[in-house]
Short mmCIF file of C-alpha atoms and ligand atoms in Angstrom, two decimals:
data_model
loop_
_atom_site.label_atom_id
_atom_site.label_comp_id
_atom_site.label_asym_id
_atom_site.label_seq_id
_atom_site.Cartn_x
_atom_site.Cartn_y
_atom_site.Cartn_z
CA UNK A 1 -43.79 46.38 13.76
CA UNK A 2 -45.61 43.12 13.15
CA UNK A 3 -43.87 40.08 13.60
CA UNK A 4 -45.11 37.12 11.75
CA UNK A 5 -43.97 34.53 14.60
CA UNK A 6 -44.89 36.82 17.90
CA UNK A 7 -41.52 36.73 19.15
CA UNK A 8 -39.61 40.35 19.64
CA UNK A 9 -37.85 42.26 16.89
CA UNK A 10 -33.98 41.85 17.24
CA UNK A 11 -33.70 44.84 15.12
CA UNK A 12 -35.01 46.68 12.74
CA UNK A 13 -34.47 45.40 8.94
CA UNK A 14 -32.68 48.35 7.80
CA UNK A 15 -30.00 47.72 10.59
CA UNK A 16 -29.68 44.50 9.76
CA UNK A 17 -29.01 44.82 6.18
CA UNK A 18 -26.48 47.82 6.99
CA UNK A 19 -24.63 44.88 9.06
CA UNK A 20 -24.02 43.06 6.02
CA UNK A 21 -20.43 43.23 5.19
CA UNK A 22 -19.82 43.84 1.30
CA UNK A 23 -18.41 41.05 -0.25
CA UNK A 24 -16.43 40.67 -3.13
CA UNK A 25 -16.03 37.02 -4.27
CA UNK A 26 -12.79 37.74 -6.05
CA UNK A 27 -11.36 37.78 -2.58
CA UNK A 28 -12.19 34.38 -1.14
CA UNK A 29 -9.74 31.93 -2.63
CA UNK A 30 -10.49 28.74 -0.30
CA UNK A 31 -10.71 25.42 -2.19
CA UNK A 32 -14.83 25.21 -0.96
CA UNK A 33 -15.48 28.13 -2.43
CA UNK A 34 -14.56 26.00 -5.55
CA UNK A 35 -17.56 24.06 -5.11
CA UNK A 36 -20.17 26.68 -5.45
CA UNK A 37 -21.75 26.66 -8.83
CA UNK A 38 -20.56 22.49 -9.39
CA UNK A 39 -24.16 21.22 -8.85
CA UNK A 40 -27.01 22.79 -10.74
CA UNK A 41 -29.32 25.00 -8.64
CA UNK A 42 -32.83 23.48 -7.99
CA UNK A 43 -36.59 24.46 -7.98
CA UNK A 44 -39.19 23.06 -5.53
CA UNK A 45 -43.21 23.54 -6.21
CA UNK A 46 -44.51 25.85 -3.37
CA UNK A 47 -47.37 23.41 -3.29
CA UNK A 48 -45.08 20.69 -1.28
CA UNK A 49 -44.86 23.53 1.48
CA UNK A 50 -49.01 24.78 1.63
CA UNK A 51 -51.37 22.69 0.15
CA UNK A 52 -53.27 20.23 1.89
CA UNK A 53 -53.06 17.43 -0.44
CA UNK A 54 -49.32 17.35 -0.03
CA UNK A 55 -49.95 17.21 3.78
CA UNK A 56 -52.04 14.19 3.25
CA UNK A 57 -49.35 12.75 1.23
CA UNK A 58 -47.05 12.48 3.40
CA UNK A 59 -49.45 11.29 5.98
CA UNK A 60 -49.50 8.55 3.66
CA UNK A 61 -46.49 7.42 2.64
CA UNK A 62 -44.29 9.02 4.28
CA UNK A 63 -45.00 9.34 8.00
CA UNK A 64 -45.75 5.47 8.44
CA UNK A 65 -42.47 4.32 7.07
CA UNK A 66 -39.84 6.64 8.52
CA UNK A 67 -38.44 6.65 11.71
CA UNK A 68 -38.93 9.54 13.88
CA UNK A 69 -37.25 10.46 17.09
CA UNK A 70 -40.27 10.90 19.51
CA UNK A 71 -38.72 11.51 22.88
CA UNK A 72 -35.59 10.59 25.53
CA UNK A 73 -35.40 7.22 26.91
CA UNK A 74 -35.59 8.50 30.18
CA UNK A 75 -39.26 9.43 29.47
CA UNK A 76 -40.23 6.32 30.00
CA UNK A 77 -37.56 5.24 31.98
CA UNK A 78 -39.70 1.97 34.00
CA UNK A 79 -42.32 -0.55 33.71
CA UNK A 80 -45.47 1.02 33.51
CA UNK A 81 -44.14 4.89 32.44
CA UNK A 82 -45.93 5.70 29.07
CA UNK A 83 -45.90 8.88 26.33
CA UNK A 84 -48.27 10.01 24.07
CA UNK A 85 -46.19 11.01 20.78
CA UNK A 86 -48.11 13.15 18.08
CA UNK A 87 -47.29 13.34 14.69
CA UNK A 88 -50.07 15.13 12.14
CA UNK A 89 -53.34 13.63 13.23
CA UNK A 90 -51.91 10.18 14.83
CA UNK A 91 -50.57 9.20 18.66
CA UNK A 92 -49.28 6.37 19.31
CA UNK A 93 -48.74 5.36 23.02
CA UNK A 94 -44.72 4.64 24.14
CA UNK A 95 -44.46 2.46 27.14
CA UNK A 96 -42.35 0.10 29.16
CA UNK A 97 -43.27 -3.25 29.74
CA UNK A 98 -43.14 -4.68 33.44
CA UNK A 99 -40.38 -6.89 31.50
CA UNK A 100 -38.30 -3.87 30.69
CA UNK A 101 -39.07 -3.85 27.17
CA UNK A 102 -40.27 -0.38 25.11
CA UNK A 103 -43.62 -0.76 23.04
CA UNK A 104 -45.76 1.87 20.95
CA UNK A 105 -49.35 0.86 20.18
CA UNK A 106 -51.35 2.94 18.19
CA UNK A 107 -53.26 5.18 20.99
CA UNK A 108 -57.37 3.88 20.04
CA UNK A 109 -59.63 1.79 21.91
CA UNK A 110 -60.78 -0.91 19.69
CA UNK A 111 -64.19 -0.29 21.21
CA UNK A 112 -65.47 2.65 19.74
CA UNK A 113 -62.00 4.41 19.17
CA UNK A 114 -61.68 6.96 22.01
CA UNK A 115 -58.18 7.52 22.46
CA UNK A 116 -56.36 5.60 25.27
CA UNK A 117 -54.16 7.85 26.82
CA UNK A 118 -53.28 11.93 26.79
CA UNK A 119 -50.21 13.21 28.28
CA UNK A 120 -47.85 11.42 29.56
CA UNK A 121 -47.78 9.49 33.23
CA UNK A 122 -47.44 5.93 34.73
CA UNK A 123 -50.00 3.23 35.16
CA UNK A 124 -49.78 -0.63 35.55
CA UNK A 125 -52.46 -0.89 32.65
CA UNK A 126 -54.64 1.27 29.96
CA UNK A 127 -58.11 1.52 31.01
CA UNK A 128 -60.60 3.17 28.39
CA UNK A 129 -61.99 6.52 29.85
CA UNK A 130 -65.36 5.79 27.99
CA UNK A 131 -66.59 2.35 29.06
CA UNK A 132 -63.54 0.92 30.51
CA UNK A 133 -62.06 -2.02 28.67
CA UNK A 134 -58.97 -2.04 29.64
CA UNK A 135 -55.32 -3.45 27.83
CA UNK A 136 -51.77 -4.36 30.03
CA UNK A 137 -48.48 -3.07 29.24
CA UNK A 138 -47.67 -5.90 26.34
CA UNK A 139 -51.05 -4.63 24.78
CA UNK A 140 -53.33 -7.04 25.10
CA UNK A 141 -56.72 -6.92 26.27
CA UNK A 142 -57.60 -7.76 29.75
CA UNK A 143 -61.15 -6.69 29.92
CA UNK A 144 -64.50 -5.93 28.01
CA UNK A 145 -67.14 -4.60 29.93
CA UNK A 146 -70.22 -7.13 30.38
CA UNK A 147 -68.66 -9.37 27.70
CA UNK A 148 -70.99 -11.93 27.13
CA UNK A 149 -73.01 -9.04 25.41
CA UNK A 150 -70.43 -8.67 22.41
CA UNK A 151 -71.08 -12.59 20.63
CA UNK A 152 -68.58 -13.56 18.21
CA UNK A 153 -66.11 -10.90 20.10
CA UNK A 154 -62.58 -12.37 20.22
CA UNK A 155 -59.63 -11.42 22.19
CA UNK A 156 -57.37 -11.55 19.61
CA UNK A 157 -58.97 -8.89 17.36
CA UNK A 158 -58.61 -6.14 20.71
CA UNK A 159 -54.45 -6.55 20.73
CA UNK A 160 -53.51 -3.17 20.36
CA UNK A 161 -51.76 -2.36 17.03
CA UNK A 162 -48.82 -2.10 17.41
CA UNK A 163 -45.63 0.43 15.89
CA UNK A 164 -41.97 0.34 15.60
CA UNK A 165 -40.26 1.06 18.43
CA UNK A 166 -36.26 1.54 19.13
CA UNK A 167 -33.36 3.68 20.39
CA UNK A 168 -30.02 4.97 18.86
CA UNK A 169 -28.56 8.16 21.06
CA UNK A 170 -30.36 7.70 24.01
CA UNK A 171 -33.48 8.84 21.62
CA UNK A 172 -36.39 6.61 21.43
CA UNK A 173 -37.09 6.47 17.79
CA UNK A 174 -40.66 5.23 16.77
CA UNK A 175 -42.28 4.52 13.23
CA UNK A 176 -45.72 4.26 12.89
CA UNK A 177 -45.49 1.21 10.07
CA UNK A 178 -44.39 -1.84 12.43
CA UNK A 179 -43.04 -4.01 9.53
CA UNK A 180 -39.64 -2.23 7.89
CA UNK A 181 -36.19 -2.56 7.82
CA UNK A 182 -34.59 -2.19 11.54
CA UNK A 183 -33.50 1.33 13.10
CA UNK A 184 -29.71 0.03 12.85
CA UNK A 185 -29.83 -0.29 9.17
CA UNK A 186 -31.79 3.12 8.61
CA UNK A 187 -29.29 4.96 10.40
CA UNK A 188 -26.34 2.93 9.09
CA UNK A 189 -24.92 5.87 6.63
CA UNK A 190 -24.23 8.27 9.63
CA UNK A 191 -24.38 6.44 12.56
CA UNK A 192 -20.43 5.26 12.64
CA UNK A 193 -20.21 9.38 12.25
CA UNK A 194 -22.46 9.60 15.74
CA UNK A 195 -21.28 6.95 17.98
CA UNK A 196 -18.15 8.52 19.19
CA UNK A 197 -19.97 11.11 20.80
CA UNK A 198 -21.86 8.54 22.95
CA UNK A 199 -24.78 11.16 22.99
CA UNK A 200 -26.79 8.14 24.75
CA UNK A 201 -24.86 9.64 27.84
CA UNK A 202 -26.40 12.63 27.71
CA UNK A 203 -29.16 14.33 29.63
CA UNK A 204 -31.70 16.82 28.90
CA UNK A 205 -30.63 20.35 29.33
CA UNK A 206 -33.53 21.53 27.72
CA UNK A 207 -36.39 20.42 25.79
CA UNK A 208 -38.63 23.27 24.46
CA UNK A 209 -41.87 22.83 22.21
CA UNK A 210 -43.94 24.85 20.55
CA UNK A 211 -46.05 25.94 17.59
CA UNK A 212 -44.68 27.51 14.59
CA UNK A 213 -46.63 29.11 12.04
CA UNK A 214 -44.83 27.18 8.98
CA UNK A 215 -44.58 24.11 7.53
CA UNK A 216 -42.46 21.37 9.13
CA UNK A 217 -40.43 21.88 6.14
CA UNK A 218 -39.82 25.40 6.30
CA UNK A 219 -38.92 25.27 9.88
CA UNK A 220 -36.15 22.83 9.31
CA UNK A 221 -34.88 24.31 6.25
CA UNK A 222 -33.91 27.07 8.48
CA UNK A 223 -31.24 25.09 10.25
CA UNK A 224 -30.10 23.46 7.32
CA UNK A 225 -27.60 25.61 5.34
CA UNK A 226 -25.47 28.50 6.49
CA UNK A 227 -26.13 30.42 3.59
CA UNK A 228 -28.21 32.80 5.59
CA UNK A 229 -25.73 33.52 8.06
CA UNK A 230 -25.35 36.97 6.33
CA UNK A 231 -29.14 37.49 6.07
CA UNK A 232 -30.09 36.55 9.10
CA UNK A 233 -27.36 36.61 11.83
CA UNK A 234 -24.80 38.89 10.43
CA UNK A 235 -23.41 39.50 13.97
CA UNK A 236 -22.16 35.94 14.14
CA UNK A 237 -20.00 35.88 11.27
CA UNK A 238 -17.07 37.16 12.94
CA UNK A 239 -17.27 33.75 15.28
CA UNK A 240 -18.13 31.37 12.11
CA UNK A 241 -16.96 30.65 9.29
CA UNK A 242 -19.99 30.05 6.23
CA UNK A 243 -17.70 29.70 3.60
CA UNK A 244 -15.20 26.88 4.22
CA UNK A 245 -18.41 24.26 4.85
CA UNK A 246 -18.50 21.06 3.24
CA UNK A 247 -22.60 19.64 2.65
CA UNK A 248 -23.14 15.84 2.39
CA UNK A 249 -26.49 14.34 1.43
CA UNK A 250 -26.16 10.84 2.27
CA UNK A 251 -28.50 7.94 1.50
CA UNK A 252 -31.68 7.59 3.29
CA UNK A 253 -32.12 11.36 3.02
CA UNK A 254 -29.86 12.27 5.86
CA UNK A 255 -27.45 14.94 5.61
CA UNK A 256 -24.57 16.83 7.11
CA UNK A 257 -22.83 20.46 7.15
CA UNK A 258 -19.58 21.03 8.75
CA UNK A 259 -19.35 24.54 10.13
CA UNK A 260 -16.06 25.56 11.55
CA UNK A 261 -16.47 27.99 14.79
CA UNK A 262 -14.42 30.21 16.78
CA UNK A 263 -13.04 31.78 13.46
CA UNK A 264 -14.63 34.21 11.31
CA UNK A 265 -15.91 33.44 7.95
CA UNK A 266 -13.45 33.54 5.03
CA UNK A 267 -15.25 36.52 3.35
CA UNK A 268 -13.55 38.42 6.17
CA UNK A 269 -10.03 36.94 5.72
CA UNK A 270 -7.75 39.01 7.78
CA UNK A 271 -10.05 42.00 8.99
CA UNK A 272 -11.72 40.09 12.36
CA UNK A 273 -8.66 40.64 15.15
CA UNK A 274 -8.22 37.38 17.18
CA UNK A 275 -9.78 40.00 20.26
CA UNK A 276 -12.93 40.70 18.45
CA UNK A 277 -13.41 36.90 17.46
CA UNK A 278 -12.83 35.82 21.00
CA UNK A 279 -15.91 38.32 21.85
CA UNK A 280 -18.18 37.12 19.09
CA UNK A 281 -17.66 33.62 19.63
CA UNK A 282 -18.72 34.01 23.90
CA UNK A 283 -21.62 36.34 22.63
CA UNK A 284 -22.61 33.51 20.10
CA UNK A 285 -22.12 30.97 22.79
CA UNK A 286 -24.19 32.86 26.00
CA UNK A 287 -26.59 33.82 23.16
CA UNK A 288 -28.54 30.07 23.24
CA UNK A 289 -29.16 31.46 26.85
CA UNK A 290 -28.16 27.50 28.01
CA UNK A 291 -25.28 28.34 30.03
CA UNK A 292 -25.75 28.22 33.73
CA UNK A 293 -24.53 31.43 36.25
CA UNK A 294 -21.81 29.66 36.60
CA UNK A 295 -20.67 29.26 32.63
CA UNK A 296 -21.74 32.69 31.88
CA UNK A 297 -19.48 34.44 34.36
CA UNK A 298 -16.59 32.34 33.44
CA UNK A 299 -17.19 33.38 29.94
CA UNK A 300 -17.42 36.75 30.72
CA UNK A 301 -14.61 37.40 32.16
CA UNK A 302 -12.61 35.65 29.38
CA UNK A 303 -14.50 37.85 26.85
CA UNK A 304 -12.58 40.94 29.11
CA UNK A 305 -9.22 39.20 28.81
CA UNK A 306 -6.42 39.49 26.32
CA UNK A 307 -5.28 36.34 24.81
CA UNK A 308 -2.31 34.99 25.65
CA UNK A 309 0.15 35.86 22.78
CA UNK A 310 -0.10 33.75 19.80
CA UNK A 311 -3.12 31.89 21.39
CA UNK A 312 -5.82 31.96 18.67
CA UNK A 313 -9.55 31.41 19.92
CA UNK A 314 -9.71 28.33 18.32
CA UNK A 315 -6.80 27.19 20.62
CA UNK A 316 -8.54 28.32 23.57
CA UNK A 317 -11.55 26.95 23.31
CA UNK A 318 -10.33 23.61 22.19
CA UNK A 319 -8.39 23.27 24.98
CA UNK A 320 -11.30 23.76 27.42
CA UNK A 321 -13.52 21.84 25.21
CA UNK A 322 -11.09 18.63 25.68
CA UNK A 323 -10.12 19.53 28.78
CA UNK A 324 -13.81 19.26 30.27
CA UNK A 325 -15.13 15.77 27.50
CA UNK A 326 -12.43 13.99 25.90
CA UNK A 327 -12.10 11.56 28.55
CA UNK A 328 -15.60 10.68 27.84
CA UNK A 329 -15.32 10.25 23.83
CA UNK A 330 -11.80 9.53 23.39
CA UNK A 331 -11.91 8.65 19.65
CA UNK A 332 -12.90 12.16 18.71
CA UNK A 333 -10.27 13.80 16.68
CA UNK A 334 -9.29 17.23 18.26
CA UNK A 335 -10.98 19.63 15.56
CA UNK A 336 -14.18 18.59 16.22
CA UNK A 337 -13.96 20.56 19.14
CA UNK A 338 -13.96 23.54 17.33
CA UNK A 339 -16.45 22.53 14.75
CA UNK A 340 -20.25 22.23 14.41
CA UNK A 341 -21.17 19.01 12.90
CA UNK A 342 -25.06 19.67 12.07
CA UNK A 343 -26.66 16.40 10.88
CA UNK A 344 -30.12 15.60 9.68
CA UNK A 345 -31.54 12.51 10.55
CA UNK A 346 -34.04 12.38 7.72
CA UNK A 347 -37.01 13.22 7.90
CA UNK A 348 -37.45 15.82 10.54
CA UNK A 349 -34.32 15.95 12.89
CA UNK A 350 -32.00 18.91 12.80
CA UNK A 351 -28.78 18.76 15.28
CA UNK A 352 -25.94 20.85 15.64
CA UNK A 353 -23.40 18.07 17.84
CA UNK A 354 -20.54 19.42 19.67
CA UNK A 355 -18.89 16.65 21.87
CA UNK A 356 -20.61 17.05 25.13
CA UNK A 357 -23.24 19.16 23.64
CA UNK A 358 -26.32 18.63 21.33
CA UNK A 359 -28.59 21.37 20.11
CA UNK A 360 -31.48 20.71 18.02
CA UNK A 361 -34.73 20.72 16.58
CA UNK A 362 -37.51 18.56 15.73
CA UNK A 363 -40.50 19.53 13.44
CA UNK A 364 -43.96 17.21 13.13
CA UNK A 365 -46.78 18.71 11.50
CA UNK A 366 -49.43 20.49 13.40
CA UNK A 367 -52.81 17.99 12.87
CA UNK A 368 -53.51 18.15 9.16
CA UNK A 369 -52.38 22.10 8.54
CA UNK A 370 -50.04 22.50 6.24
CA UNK A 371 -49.11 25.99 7.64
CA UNK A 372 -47.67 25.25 11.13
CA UNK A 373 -45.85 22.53 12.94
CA UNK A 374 -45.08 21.17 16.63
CA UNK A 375 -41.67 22.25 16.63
CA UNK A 376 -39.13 20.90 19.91
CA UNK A 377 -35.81 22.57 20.88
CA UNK A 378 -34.02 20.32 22.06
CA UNK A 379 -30.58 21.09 24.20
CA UNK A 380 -28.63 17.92 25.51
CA UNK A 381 -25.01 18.09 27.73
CA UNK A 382 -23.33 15.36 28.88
CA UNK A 383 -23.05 15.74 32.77
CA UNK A 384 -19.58 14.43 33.01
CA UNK A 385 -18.45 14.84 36.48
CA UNK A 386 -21.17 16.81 37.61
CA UNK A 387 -23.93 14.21 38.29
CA UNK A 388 -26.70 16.34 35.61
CA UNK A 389 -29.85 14.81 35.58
CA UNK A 390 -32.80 15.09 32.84
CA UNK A 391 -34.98 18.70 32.74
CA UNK A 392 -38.85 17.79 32.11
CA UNK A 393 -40.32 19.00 28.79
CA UNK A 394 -41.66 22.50 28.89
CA UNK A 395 -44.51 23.75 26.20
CA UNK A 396 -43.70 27.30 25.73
CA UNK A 397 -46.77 29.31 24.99
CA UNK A 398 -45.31 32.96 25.50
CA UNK A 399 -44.69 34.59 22.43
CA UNK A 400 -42.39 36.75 24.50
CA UNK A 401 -40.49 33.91 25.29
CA UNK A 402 -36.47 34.57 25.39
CA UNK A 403 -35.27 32.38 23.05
CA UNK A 404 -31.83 34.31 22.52
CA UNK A 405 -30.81 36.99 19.48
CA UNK A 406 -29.75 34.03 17.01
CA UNK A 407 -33.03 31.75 17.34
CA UNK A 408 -35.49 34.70 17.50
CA UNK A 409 -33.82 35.86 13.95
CA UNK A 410 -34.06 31.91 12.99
CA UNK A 411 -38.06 32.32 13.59
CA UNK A 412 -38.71 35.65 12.48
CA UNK A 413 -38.48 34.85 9.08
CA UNK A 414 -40.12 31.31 9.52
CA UNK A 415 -43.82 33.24 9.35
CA UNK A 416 -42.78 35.01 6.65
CA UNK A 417 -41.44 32.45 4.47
CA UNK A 418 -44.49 31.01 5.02
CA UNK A 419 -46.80 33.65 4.02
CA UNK A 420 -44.49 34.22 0.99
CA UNK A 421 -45.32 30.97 -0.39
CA UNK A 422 -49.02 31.52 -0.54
CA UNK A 423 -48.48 34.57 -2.63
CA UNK A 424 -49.67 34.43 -6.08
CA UNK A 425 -46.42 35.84 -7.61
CA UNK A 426 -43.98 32.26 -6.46
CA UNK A 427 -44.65 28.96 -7.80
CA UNK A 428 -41.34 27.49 -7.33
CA UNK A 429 -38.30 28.23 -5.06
CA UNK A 430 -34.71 28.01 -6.04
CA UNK A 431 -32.31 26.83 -4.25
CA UNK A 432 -28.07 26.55 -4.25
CA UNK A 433 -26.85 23.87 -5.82
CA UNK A 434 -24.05 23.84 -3.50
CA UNK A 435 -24.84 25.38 -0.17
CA UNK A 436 -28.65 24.39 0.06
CA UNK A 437 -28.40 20.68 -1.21
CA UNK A 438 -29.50 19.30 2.65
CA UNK A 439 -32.59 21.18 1.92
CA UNK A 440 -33.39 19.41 -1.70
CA UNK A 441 -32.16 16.10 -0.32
CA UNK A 442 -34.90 15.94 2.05
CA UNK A 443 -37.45 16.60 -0.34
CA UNK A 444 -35.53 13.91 -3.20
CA UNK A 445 -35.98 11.35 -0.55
CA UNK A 446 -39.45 12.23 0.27
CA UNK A 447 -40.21 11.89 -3.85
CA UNK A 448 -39.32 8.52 -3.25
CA UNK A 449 -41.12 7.67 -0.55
CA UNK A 450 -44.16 8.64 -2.09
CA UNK A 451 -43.20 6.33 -5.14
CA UNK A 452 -42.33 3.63 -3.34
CA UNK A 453 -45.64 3.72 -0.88
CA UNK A 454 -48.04 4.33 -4.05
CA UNK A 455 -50.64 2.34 -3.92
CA UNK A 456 -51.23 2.42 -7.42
CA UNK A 457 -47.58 0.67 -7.85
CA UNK A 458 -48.40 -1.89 -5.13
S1 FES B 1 -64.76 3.46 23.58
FE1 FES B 1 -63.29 2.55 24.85
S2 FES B 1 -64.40 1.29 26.16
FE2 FES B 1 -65.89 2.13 24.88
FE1 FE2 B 2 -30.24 30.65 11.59
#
């Protein structure tokens, strides 16, 4: 069978659409359910998704204003560690001063524009690979090659532009646009939500990145909503509930689902025994393949157990949840233990936050092609007692690659969507008023960046 993003088949359609419970809506009577059908449904062009001019667009005006998360702070953890970051067809260079401090220059000679740096590494200064002029750390020029032959040359004009540069979560956070308002206040609607968490404490499980053949759109949308928890990942349902979820679009274009776990969805309201949810939700959990021997044993064997009588799974896992991080983020109520708070952080992170555990994504688009992105999965733990350092990044390049059942279903369709949005038969898409408003927020707040950086209005 052809598979439109390389990675294996999980199984075959047929199967997966015979794993779709019936569902009568008569029978779910919980007050979210309410909500459906309260906002009207939208339509987005297909155009924002393939055509190059949109790319360019946002290249534009939207790129050089936002804030992006580029990378962990440990990256460039001391004086003289730098990062190339990528995003469409510009790099900018991330670096620590010898005075401590973090800096992103745009990554161009101002000789004759070769590009500075590739990679990552550590150096004490940036020397040109073509004729060697050469900058320090703070960016400014140190050296022109026989000098005297460039009259009228001043130092001042070789500084190195420079970017936007901060952290919030132990993420360095870059935008391209130095002038702008401040990190702090871009983040203000959801960061009071984030700080109890203290994700700044924790440390890089994982960090995976590759290419995906859709738009940096598309790929996010896929992690947005749990609408297609039926479609896609119908064996999860049992360990997730997609019905009691409240969405909040918040302003700045960031956004937020609430998606209560270790319970199964309220379509199935009574016919999941607390046995069979207990197995789902350790199936769901070993499926991200993140869990160490250690972790997966334990879990297995608790998959084999009963549960103590009148011990729900929700109880259990809460308990071992708090047991293991609630000294570390005391002010977290108890249910969000048992609850996955999935934020965006507009425009282009995805994260579902546990406390003591972050899984994620990132999407940047791939050069100037509207039809694929650089796309990281990111997994974060705090190491509590267990002294956890930082994983490197890892570029996965094997389309074979084991990304667990749930993901590989999550990219699967990502090709296809894709392709399906070329096809002369769609112009538009729709999409829930209700349960896919984090997807229409983000392209609402794009609309206005585009107005607001038009340079027609300015
Ligand atoms: S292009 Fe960089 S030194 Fe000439
Ligand atoms: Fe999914």
């Amino acid at each position: 069978m052809d598979n439109a993003s390389g990675g294996p088949r999980i199984f075959e359609l047929d199967d997966r659409h015979k794993a779709i419970e019936p569902f009568d809506p008569k029978t779910v009577s919980h007050p979210r359910y309410k909500e459906w059908g309260s906002e009207p449904m939208r339509r987005i062009d297909v155009e924002t998704y393939i055509s190059p001019e949109h790319v360019k667009l946002e290249a534009e005006r939207l790129w050089p204003y936002s804030w992006h998360a580029a990378g962990r702070v440990e990256e460039v953890a001391n004086p003289g560690d730098y990062m190339e970051y990528e995003i469409g067809d510009q790099s900018i260079i991330i670096t620590r001063t010898q005075a401590g401090e973090l800096k992103a220059y745009s990554n161009v000679c101002q000789h004759r524009g070769t590009q500075l740096v590739k990679g990552c590494g550590h150096t004490d200064q940036f020397v040109c690979p073509y004729h060697g002029w050469r900058w320090s750390l703070d960016g400014e020029n140190r050296y022109v090659h026989d000098a005297v032959d460039f009259p009228g040359l001043k130092r001042e004009e070789l500084r190195l532009p420079e970017s936007a540069v901060d952290t919030f979560a132990g993420f360095i956070f870059v935008r391209p646009e130095k002038e702008g308002p401040s990190l702090q206040d871009y983040l203000k609607p959801i960061a009071h939500i984030l700080e109890p968490y203290h994700i700044e404490q924790y440390v890089v499980k994982s960090w995976r990145t590759l290419v995906v053949p859709a738009n940096w759109k598309t790929a996010l949308e896929a992690f947005e909503e749990v609408y297609h928890l039926m479609g896609t990942h119908p064996q999860t349902i049992k360990g997730n509930d997609d019905v009691e979820v409240p969405y909040d679009n918040f302003e700045g274009g960031h956004s937020l689902m609430v998606v209560p776990v270790y319970v199964p969805t309220a379509r199935f309201k009574g016919r999941a025994s607390e046995q069979e949810v207990l197995k789902v939700a350790i199936d769901n959990l070993l499926d991200v393949n993140l869990a160490d021997e250690g972790e997966k044993a334990a879990m297995e064997a608790l998959a084999g157990q009963p549960l103590p009588d009148g011990t729900t799974t929700r109880d259990l896992f809460m308990e071992m949840a708090r047991g293991q991080y609630q000294k570390f983020m005391p002010e977290l109520a108890p249910d969000r233990y048992v609850e996955d708070w999935d934020f965006t952080i507009f425009p282009n992170m995805v994260f579902n936050l546990f406390p003591g555990n972050y899984f994620g994504f990132i999407a940047r688009p791939n050069g100037k092609d509207p039809d694929s992105c650089i796309f990281d999965v990111v997994a974060l733990i705090h190491p509590g007692e267990r002294g956890l350092e930082s994983n490197p990044r890892e570029f996965v390049t094997d389309p074979g690659h084991d990304w667990g059942a749930v993901l590989a279903q999550d990219f699967y369709n990502l090709g296809r969507v894709q392709a399906g949005m070329h096809q002369r038969g769609i112009q538009q898409t729709r999409l829930a008023g209700y349960q896919e408003k984090r997807i229409y927020g983000r392209h609402d707040e794009i609309a206005r960046y585009f107005e607001a950086h038009d340079p027609a209005k300015t």
